[in-house]
Tab-separated table of C-alpha atoms in Angstrom:
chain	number	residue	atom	x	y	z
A	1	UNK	CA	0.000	0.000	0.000
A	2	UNK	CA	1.505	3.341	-0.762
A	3	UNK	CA	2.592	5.113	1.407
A	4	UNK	CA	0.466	8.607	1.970
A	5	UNK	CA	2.556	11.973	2.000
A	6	UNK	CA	3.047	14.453	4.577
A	7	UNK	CA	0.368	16.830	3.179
A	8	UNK	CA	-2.162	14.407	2.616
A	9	UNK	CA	-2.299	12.748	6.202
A	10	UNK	CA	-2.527	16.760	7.518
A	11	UNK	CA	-5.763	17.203	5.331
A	12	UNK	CA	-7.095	13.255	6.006
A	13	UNK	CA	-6.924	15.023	9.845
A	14	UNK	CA	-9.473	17.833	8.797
A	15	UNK	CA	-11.686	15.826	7.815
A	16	UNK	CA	-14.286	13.559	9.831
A	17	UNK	CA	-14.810	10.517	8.073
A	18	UNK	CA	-17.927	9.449	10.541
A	19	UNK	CA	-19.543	12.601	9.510
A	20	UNK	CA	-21.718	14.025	6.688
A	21	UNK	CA	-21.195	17.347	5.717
A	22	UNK	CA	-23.673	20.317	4.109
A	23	UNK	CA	-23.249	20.960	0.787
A	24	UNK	CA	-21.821	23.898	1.708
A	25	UNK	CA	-19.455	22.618	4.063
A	26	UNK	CA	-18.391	19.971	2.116
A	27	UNK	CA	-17.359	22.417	-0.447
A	28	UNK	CA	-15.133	24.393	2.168
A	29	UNK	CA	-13.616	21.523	3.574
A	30	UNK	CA	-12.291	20.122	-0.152
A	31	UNK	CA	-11.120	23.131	-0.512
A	32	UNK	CA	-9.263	23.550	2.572
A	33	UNK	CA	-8.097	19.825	1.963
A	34	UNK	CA	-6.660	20.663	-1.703
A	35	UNK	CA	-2.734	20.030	-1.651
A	36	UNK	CA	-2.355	20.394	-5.093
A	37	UNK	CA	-0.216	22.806	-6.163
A	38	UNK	CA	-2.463	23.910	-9.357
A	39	UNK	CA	-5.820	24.997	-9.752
A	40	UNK	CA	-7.469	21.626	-9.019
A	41	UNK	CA	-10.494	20.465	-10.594
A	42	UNK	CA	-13.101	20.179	-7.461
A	43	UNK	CA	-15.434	17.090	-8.355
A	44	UNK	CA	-18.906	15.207	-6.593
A	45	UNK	CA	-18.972	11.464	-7.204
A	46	UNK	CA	-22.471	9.256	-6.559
A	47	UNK	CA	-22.990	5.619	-5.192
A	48	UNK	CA	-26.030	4.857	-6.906
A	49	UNK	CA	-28.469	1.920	-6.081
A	50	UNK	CA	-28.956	0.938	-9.826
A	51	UNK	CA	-27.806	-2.348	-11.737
A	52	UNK	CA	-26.217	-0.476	-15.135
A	53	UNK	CA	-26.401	-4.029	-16.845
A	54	UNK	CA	-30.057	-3.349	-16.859
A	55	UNK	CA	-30.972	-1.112	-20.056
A	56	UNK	CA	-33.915	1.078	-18.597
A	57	UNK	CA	-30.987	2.142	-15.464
A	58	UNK	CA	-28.046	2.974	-17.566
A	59	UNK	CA	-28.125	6.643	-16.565
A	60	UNK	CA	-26.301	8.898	-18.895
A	61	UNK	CA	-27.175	12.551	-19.943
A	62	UNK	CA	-25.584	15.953	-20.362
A	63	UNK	CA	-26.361	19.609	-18.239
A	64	UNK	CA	-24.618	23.223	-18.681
A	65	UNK	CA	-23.466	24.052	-15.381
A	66	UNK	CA	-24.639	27.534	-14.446
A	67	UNK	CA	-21.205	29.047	-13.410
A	68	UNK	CA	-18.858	26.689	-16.055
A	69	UNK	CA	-16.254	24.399	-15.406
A	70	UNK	CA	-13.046	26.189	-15.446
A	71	UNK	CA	-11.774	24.731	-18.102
A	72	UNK	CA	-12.161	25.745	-22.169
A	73	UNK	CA	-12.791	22.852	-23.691
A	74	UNK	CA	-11.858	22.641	-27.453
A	75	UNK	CA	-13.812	21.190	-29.505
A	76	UNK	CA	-14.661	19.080	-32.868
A	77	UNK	CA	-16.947	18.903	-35.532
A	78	UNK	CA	-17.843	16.596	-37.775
A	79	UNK	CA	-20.295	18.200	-40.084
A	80	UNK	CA	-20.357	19.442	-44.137
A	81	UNK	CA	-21.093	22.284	-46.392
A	82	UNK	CA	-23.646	24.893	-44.698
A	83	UNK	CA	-23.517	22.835	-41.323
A	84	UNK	CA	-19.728	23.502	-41.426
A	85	UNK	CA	-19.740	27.235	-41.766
A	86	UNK	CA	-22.182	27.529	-39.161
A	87	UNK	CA	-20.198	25.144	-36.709
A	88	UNK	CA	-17.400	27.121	-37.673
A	89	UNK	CA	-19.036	30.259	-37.100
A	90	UNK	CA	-20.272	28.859	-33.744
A	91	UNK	CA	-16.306	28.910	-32.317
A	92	UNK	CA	-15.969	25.226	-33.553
A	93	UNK	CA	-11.727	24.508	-32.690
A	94	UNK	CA	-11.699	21.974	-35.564
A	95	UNK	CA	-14.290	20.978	-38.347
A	96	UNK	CA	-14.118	18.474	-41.103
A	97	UNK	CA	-15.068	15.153	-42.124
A	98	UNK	CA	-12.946	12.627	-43.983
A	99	UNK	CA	-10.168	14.497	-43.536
A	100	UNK	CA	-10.625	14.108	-39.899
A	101	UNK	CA	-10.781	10.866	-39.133
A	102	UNK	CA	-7.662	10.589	-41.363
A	103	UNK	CA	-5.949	12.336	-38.699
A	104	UNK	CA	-7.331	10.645	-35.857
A	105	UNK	CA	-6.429	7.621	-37.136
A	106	UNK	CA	-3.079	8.496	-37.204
A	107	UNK	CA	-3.003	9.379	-33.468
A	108	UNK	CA	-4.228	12.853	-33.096
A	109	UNK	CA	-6.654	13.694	-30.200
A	110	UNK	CA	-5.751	17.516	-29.478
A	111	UNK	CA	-9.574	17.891	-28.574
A	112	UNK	CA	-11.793	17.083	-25.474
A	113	UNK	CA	-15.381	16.890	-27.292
A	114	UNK	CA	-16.765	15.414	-30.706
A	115	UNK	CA	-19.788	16.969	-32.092
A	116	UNK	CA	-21.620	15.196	-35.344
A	117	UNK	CA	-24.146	16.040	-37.559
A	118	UNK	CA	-26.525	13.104	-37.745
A	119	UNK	CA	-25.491	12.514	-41.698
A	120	UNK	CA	-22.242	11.964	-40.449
A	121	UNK	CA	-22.616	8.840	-37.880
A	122	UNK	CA	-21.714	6.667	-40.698
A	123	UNK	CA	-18.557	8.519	-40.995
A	124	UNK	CA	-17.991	8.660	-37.813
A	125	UNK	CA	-18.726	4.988	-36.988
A	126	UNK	CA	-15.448	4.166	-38.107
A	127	UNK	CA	-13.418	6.019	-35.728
A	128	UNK	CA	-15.901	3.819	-32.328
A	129	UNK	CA	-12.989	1.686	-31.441
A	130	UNK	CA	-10.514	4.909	-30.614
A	131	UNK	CA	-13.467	7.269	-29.793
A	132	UNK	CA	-15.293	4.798	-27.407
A	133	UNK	CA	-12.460	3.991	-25.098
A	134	UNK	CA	-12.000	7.439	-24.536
A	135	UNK	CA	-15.162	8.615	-24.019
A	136	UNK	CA	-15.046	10.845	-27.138
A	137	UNK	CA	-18.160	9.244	-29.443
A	138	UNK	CA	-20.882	11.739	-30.001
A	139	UNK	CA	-24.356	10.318	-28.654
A	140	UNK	CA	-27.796	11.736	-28.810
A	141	UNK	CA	-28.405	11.336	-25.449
A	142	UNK	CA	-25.265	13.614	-24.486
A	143	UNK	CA	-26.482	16.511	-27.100
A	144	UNK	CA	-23.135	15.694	-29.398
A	145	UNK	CA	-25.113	14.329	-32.489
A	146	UNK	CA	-27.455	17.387	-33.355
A	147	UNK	CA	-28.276	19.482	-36.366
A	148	UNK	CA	-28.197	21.812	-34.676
A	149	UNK	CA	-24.287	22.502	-34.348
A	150	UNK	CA	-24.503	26.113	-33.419
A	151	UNK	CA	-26.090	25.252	-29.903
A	152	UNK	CA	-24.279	22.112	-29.369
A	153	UNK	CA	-20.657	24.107	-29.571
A	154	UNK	CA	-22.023	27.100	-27.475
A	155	UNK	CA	-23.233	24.277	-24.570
A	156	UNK	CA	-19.682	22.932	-24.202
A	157	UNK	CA	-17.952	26.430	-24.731
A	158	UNK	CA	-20.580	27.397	-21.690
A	159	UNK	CA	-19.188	24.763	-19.381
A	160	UNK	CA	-21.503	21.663	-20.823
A	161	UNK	CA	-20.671	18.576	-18.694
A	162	UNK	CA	-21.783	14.767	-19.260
A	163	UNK	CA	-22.547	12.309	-16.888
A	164	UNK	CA	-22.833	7.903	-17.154
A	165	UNK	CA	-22.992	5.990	-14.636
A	166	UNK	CA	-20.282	3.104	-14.405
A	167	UNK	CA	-20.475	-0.037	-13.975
A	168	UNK	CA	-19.773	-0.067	-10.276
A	169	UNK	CA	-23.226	1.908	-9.906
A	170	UNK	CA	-20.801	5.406	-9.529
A	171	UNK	CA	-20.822	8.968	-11.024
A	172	UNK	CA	-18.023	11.291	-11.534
A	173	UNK	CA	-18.869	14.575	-12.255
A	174	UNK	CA	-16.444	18.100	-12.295
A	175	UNK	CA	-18.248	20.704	-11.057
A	176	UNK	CA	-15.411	23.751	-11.285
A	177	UNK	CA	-11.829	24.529	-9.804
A	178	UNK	CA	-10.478	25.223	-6.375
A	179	UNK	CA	-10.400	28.625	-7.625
A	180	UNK	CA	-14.068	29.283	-7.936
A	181	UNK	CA	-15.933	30.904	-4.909
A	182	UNK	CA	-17.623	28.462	-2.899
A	183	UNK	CA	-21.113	29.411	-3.995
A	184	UNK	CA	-20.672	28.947	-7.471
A	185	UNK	CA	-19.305	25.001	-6.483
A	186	UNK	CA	-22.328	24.821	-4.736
A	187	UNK	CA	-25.046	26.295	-7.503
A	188	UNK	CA	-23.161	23.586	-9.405
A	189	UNK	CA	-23.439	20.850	-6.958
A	190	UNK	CA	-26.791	21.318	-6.813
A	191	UNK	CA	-27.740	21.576	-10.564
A	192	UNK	CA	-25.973	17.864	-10.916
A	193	UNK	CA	-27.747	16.719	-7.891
A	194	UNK	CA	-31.302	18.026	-9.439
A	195	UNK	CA	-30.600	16.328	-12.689
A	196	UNK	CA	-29.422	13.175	-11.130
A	197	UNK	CA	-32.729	12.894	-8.519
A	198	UNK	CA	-34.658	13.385	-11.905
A	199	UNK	CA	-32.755	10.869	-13.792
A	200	UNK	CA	-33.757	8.107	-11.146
A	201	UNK	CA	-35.653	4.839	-12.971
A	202	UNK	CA	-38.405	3.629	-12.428
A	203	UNK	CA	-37.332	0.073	-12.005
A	204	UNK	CA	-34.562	1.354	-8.768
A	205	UNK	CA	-35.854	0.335	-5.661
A	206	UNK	CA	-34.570	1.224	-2.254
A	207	UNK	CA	-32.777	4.246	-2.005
A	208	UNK	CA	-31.600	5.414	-4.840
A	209	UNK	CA	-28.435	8.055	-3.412
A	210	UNK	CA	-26.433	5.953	-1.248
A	211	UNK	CA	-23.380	8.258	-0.567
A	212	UNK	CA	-22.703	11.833	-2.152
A	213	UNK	CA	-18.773	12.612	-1.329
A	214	UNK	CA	-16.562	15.634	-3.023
A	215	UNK	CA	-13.283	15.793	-3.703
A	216	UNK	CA	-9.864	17.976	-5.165
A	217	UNK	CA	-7.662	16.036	-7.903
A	218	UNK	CA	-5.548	14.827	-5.275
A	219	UNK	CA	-7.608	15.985	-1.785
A	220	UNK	CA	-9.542	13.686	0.446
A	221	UNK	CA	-13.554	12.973	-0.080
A	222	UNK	CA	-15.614	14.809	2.085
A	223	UNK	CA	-19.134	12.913	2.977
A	224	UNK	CA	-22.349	15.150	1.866
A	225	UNK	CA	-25.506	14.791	3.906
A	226	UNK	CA	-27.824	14.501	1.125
A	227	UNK	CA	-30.594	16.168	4.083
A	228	UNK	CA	-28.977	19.462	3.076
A	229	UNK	CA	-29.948	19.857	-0.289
């Protein structure tokens, strides 16, 4: 087992593992807890009481988070003629076709998200085995096959996050940076929490949320008391 550094077993002290936290605590405390020495991303992670084998609780969506994510994220289209322009005139980083999945093929990924025009799934299709893995394929359900490019580009410029629950029954979500004041985390917090309560299926029983925690890239979880929503 590794052994934990110096920093870390101060912050693991802060922080009372029997106890869950308000939101807004919760918040303070990863920050406090951060011993990165970079703007950290701060993040809320879900135990969910669903069985993701099951097709009708595979729970996977998309939300703009009111106050962004700290982060640009650059991104790519795959879309032609007039559906081009206009990606292109959306702030599109990269838009092409054929051309593109030339040069993914060949090992380039400078981009975080993949936007396609429905015309161009075919197209697309042949890049699943290197856009899957990572995460990267558009999907309806996400908002990243659309034609309607324009809004698609402006929701991830905006600080557009996705969500899927893995096969563990968990959900890892970034909701900002250390850097952000704590009640911007928190309008964020909440907006994945409301989307997540609404995203429950109708074939979970039990309790649905069984543990809420936050944490810094490299900080300690901090236990939310799902009460103080």
């Amino acid at each position: 087992m590794a052994k934990k550094s110096k920093k870390m077993q101060e912050a693991l002290k802060k922080v009372d593992t029997t106890k869950a936290y308000s939101v807004e605590e919760a918040i303070a405390l990863a920050k406090e807890t951060n011993i990165a020495k970079f703007d950290a991303t701060v993040e809320v992670a879900y135990k969910l009481n669903v069985d993701p084998k099951k097709a009708d609780q595979q729970i996977r969506g998309a939300v703009v988070l009111p106050n962004g994510t700290g982060k640009t994220q650059t991104v790519l289209v795959f879309a032609k003629g007039e559906k081009a322009k206009e990606a292109e005139a959306a702030g599109a980083d990269f838009v092409g076709d054929d051309d593109m999945v030339q040069k993914i093929q060949g090992g380039w990924f400078d981009f975080d998200v993949v936007v396609a025009t429905p015309d161009m799934m075919a197209t697309v299709g042949k890049l699943g085995r290197v856009l899957g893995p990572k995460g990267l394929m558009p999907n309806p359900k996400t908002g990243t096959v659309t034609m309607d490019v324009t809004k698609a580009v402006n929701e991830v410029k905006a600080g557009k996050v996705t969500y899927r629950v893995d096969k563990a029954g968990n959900v890892h979500v970034p909701i900002g940076k250390v850097s952000f004041e704590d009640n911007k985390l928190v309008e964020n917090f909440k907006t994945i929490n409301d989307v997540l309560v609404k995203a429950k299926p109708s074939a979970a029983k039990g309790q649905y949320i069984k543990n809420i925690s936050v944490t810094t890239t490299f900080g300690p979880g901090v236990h939310v008391d799902q009460a103080s929503f």
